[in-house]
Tab-separated table of C-alpha atoms in Angstrom:
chain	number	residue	atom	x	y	z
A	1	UNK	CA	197.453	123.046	125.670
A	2	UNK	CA	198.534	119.552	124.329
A	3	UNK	CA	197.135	118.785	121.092
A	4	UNK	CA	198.562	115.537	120.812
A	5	UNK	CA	200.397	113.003	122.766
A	6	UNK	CA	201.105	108.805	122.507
A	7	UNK	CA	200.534	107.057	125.547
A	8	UNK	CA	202.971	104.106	126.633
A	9	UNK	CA	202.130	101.529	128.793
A	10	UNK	CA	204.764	98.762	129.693
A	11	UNK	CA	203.184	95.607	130.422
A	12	UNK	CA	204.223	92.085	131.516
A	13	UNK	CA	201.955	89.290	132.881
A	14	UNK	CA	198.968	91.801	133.617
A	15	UNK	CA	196.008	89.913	133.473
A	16	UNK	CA	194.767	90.642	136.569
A	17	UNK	CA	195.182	94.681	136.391
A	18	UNK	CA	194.038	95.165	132.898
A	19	UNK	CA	190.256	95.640	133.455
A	20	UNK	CA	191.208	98.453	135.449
A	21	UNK	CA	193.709	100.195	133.068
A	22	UNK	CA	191.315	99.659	130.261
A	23	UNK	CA	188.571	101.836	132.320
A	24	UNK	CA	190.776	104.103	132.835
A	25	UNK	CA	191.433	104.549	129.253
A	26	UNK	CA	187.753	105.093	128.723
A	27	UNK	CA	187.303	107.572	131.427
A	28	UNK	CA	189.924	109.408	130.260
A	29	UNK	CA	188.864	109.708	126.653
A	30	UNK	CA	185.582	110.821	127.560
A	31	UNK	CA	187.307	113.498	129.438
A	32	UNK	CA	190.048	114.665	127.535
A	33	UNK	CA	190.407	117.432	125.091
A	34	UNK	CA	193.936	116.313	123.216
A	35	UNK	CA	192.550	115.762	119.442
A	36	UNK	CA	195.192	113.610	118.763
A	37	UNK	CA	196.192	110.708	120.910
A	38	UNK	CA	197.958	107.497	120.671
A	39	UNK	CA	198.103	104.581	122.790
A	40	UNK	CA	200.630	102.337	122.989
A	41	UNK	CA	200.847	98.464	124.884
A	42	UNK	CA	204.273	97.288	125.047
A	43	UNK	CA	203.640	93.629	126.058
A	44	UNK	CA	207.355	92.557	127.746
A	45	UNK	CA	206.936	88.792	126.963
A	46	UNK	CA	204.137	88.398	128.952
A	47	UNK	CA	203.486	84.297	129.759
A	48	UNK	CA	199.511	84.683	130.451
A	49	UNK	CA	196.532	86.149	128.476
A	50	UNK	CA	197.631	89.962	128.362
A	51	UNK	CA	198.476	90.303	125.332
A	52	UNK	CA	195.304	88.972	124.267
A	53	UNK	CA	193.508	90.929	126.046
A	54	UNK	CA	195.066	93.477	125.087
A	55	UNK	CA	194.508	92.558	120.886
A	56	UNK	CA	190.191	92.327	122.223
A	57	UNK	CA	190.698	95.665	123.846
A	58	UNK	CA	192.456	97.287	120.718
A	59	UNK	CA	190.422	96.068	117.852
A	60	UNK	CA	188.787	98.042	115.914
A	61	UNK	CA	190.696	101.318	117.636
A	62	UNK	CA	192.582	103.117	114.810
A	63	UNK	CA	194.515	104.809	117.615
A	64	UNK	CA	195.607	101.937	120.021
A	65	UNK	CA	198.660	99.481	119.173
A	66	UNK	CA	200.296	96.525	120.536
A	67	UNK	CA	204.281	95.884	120.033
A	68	UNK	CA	205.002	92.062	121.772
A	69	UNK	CA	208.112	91.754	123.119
A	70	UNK	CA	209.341	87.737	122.188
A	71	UNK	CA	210.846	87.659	125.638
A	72	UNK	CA	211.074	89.707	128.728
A	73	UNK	CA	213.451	92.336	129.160
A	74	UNK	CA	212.462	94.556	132.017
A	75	UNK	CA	210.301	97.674	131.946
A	76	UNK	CA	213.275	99.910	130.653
A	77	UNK	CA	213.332	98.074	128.099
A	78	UNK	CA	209.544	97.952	127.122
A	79	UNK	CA	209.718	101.534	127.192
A	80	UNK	CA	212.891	101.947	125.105
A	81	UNK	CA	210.468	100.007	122.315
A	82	UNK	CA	207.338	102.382	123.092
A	83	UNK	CA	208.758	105.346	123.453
A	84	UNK	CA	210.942	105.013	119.994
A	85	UNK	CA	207.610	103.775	118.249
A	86	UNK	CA	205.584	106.672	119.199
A	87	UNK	CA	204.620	109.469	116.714
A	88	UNK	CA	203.335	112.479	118.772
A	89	UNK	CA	204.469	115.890	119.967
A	90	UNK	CA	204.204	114.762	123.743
A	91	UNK	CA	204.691	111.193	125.317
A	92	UNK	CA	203.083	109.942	128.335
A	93	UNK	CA	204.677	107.062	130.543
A	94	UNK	CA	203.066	105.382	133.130
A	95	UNK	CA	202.151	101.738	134.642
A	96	UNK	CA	199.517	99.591	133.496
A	97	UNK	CA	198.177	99.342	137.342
A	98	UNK	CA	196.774	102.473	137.420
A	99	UNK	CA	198.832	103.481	140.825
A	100	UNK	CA	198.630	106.891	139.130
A	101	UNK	CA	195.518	107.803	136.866
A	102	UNK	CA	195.405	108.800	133.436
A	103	UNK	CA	193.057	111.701	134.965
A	104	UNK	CA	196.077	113.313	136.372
A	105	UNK	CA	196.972	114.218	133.010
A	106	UNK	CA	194.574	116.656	132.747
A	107	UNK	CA	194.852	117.945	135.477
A	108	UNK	CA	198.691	118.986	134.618
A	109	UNK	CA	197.080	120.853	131.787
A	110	UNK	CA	194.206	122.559	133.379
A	111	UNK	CA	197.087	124.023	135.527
A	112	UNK	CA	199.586	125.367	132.624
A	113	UNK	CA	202.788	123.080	134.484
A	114	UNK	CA	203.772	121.984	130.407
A	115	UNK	CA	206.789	123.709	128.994
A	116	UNK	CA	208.235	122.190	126.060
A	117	UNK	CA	211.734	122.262	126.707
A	118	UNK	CA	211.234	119.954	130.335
A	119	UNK	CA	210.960	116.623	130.762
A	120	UNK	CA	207.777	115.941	133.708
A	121	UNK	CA	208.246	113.505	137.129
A	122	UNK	CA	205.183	112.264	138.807
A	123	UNK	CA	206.328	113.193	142.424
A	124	UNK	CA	204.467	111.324	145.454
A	125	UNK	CA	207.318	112.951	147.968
A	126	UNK	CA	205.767	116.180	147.275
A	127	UNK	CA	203.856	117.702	150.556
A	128	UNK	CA	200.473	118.121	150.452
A	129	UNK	CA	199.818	114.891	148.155
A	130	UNK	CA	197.646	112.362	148.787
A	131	UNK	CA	199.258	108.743	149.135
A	132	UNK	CA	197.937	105.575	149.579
A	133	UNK	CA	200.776	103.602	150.083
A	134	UNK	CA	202.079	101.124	152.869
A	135	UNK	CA	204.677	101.972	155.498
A	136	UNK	CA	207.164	99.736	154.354
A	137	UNK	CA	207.029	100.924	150.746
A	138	UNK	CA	207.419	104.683	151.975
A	139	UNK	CA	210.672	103.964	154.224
A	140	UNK	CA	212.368	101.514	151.305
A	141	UNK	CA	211.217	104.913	149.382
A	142	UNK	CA	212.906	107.089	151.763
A	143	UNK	CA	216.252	105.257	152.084
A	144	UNK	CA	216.520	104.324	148.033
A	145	UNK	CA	215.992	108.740	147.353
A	146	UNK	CA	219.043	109.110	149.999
A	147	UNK	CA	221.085	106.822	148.435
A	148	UNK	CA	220.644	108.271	145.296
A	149	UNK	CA	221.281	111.785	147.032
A	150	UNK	CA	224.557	110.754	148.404
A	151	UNK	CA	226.051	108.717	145.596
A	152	UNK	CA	224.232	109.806	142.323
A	153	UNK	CA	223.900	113.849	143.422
A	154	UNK	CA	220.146	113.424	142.863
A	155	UNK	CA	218.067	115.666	143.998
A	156	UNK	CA	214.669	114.402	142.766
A	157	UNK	CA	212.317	113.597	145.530
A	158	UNK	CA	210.624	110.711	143.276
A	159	UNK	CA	212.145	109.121	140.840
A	160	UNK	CA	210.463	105.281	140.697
A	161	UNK	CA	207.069	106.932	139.971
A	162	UNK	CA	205.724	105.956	136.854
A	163	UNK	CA	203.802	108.579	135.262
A	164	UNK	CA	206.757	110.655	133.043
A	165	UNK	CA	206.206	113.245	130.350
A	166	UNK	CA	208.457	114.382	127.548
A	167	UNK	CA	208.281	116.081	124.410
A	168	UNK	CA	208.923	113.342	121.574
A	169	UNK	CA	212.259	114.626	120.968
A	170	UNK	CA	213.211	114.649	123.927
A	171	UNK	CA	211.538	111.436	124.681
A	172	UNK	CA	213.553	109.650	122.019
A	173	UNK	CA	216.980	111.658	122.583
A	174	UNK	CA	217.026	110.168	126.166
A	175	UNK	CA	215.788	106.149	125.410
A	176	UNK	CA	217.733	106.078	122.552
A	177	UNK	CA	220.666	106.345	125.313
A	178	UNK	CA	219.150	104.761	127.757
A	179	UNK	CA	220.986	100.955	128.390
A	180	UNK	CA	219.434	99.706	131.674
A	181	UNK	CA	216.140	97.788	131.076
A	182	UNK	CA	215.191	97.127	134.390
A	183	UNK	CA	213.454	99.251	137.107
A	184	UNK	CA	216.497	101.488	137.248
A	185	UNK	CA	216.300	102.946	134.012
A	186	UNK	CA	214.122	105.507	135.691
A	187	UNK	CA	217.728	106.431	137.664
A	188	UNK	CA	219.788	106.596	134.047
A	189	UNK	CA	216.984	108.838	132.735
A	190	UNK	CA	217.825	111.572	135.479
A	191	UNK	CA	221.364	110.641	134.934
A	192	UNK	CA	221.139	111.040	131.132
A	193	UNK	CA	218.798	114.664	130.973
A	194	UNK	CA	221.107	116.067	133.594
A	195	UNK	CA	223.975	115.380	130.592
A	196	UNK	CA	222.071	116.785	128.336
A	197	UNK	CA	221.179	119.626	130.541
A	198	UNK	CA	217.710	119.040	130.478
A	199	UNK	CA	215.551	119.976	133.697
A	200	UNK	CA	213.420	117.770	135.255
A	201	UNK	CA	210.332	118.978	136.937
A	202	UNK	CA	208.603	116.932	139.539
A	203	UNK	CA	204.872	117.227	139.624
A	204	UNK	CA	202.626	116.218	141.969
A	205	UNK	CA	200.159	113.192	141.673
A	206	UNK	CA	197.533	111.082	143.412
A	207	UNK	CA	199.284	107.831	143.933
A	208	UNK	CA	197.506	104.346	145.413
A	209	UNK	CA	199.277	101.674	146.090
A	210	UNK	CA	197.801	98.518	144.102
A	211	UNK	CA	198.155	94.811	145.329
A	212	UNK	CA	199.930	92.422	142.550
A	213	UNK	CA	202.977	94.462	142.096
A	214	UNK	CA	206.300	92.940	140.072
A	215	UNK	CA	208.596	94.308	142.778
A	216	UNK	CA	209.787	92.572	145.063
A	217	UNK	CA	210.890	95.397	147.629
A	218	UNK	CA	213.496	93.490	148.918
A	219	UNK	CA	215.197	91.519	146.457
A	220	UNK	CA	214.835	94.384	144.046
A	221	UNK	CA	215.855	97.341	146.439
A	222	UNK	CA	219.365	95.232	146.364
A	223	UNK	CA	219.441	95.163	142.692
A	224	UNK	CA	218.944	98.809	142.185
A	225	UNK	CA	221.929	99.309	144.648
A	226	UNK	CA	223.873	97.479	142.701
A	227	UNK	CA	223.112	99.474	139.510
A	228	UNK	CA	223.330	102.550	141.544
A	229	UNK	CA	226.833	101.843	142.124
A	230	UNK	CA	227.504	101.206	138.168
A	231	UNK	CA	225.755	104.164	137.417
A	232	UNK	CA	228.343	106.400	139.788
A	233	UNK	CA	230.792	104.644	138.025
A	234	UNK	CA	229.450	105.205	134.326
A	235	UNK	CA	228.501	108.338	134.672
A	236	UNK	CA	231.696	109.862	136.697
């Protein structure tokens, strides 16, 4: 059973998602047995009214913060700041669109998958699973977990999913190493527990695909080659 946990959400120009991460928020409290919990916005230099929506949604909560970023520095890096800020046993990763529900959560724990000593994957490559998700995004999906296969030795089926649990300590042991900021970070974190020798569990998840994404499938999918390749290097 988890008796407490912060929450981290990453967040960058999300005006037109929030509504739907703030119900989920709601629904989940109402459903959740964690006495202690901890929510955390990490607003990534967001240019539009997030953050202050965000600062409505927050007031008055004793529970919920809001660290602004001055500038943006990629999800990695929003994370590096939440995760290092939080104050719970347990931390809970996951994007501000909702793609995965809070709900899933509890779910994990109503089915005893939490050992302390492992850090958690949200998996939507694991059979059986429900995904909403277009074609296109499942074959640049397919190809990316290859390449990482081939050059990285990865063997996680999902590593871009956003929904990630730790244990604080190891939460902070692996973001206080982590140094890329963008979307590959989630690549250095595998890279960086299998150093450390900690296992990684992949979980499975209900996962929808949600219009208004920050990736740009193509332009991005290059990127994260690129970084693949530094990562064989650094990590070598």
């Amino acid at each position: 059973m988890i008796e407490s946990i912060s929450i981290i959400f990453p967040v960058f120009n999300e005006e037109k998602r929030l509504n739907d991460c703030f119900q989920d928020i709601e629904k989940f409290l109402k459903n959740s047995k964690i006495e202690n919990l901890e929510f955390i916005f990490v607003d990534d230099g967001s240019l539009d009214n997030t953050p202050i929506m965000i600062k409505q949604f927050i007031e008055n909560k004793n529970n919920f913060k809001l660290i602004k970023l001055e500038k943006n520095i990629g999800k990695g890096g929003a994370l590096i700041n939440g995760v290092l800020a939080s104050n719970n046993y347990w931390v809970l990763t996951l994007d501000t669109d909702i793609s995965v529900s809070l709900e899933e959560l509890n779910i994990w724990i109503k089915e005893n998958y939490l050992d302390n000593n492992k850090i958690y994957f949200g998996s939507r490559n694991i059979k059986k699973l429900k995904v909403d998700a277009i074609f296109f995004r499942k074959f640049i999906g397919f190809i990316f977990t290859t390449i990482c296969k081939i050059l990285l030795k990865i063997n996680i089926k999902d590593t871009q999913c956003g929904f990630k649990l730790y244990n604080n300590e190891v939460g902070k042991k692996i973001f206080s190493n982590l140094k890329e900021t963008g979307f590959a970070h989630d690549i250095e974190i595998v890279l960086i527990a299998k150093n450390l020798n900690i296992p990684i569990i992949e979980l499975p998840v209900h996962w929808i695909h949600k219009p208004g994404s920050k990736v740009d499938l193509i332009k991005d999918s290059l990127k994260m080659l690129l970084t693949i390749i530094k990562l064989k290097n650094n990590f070598n």
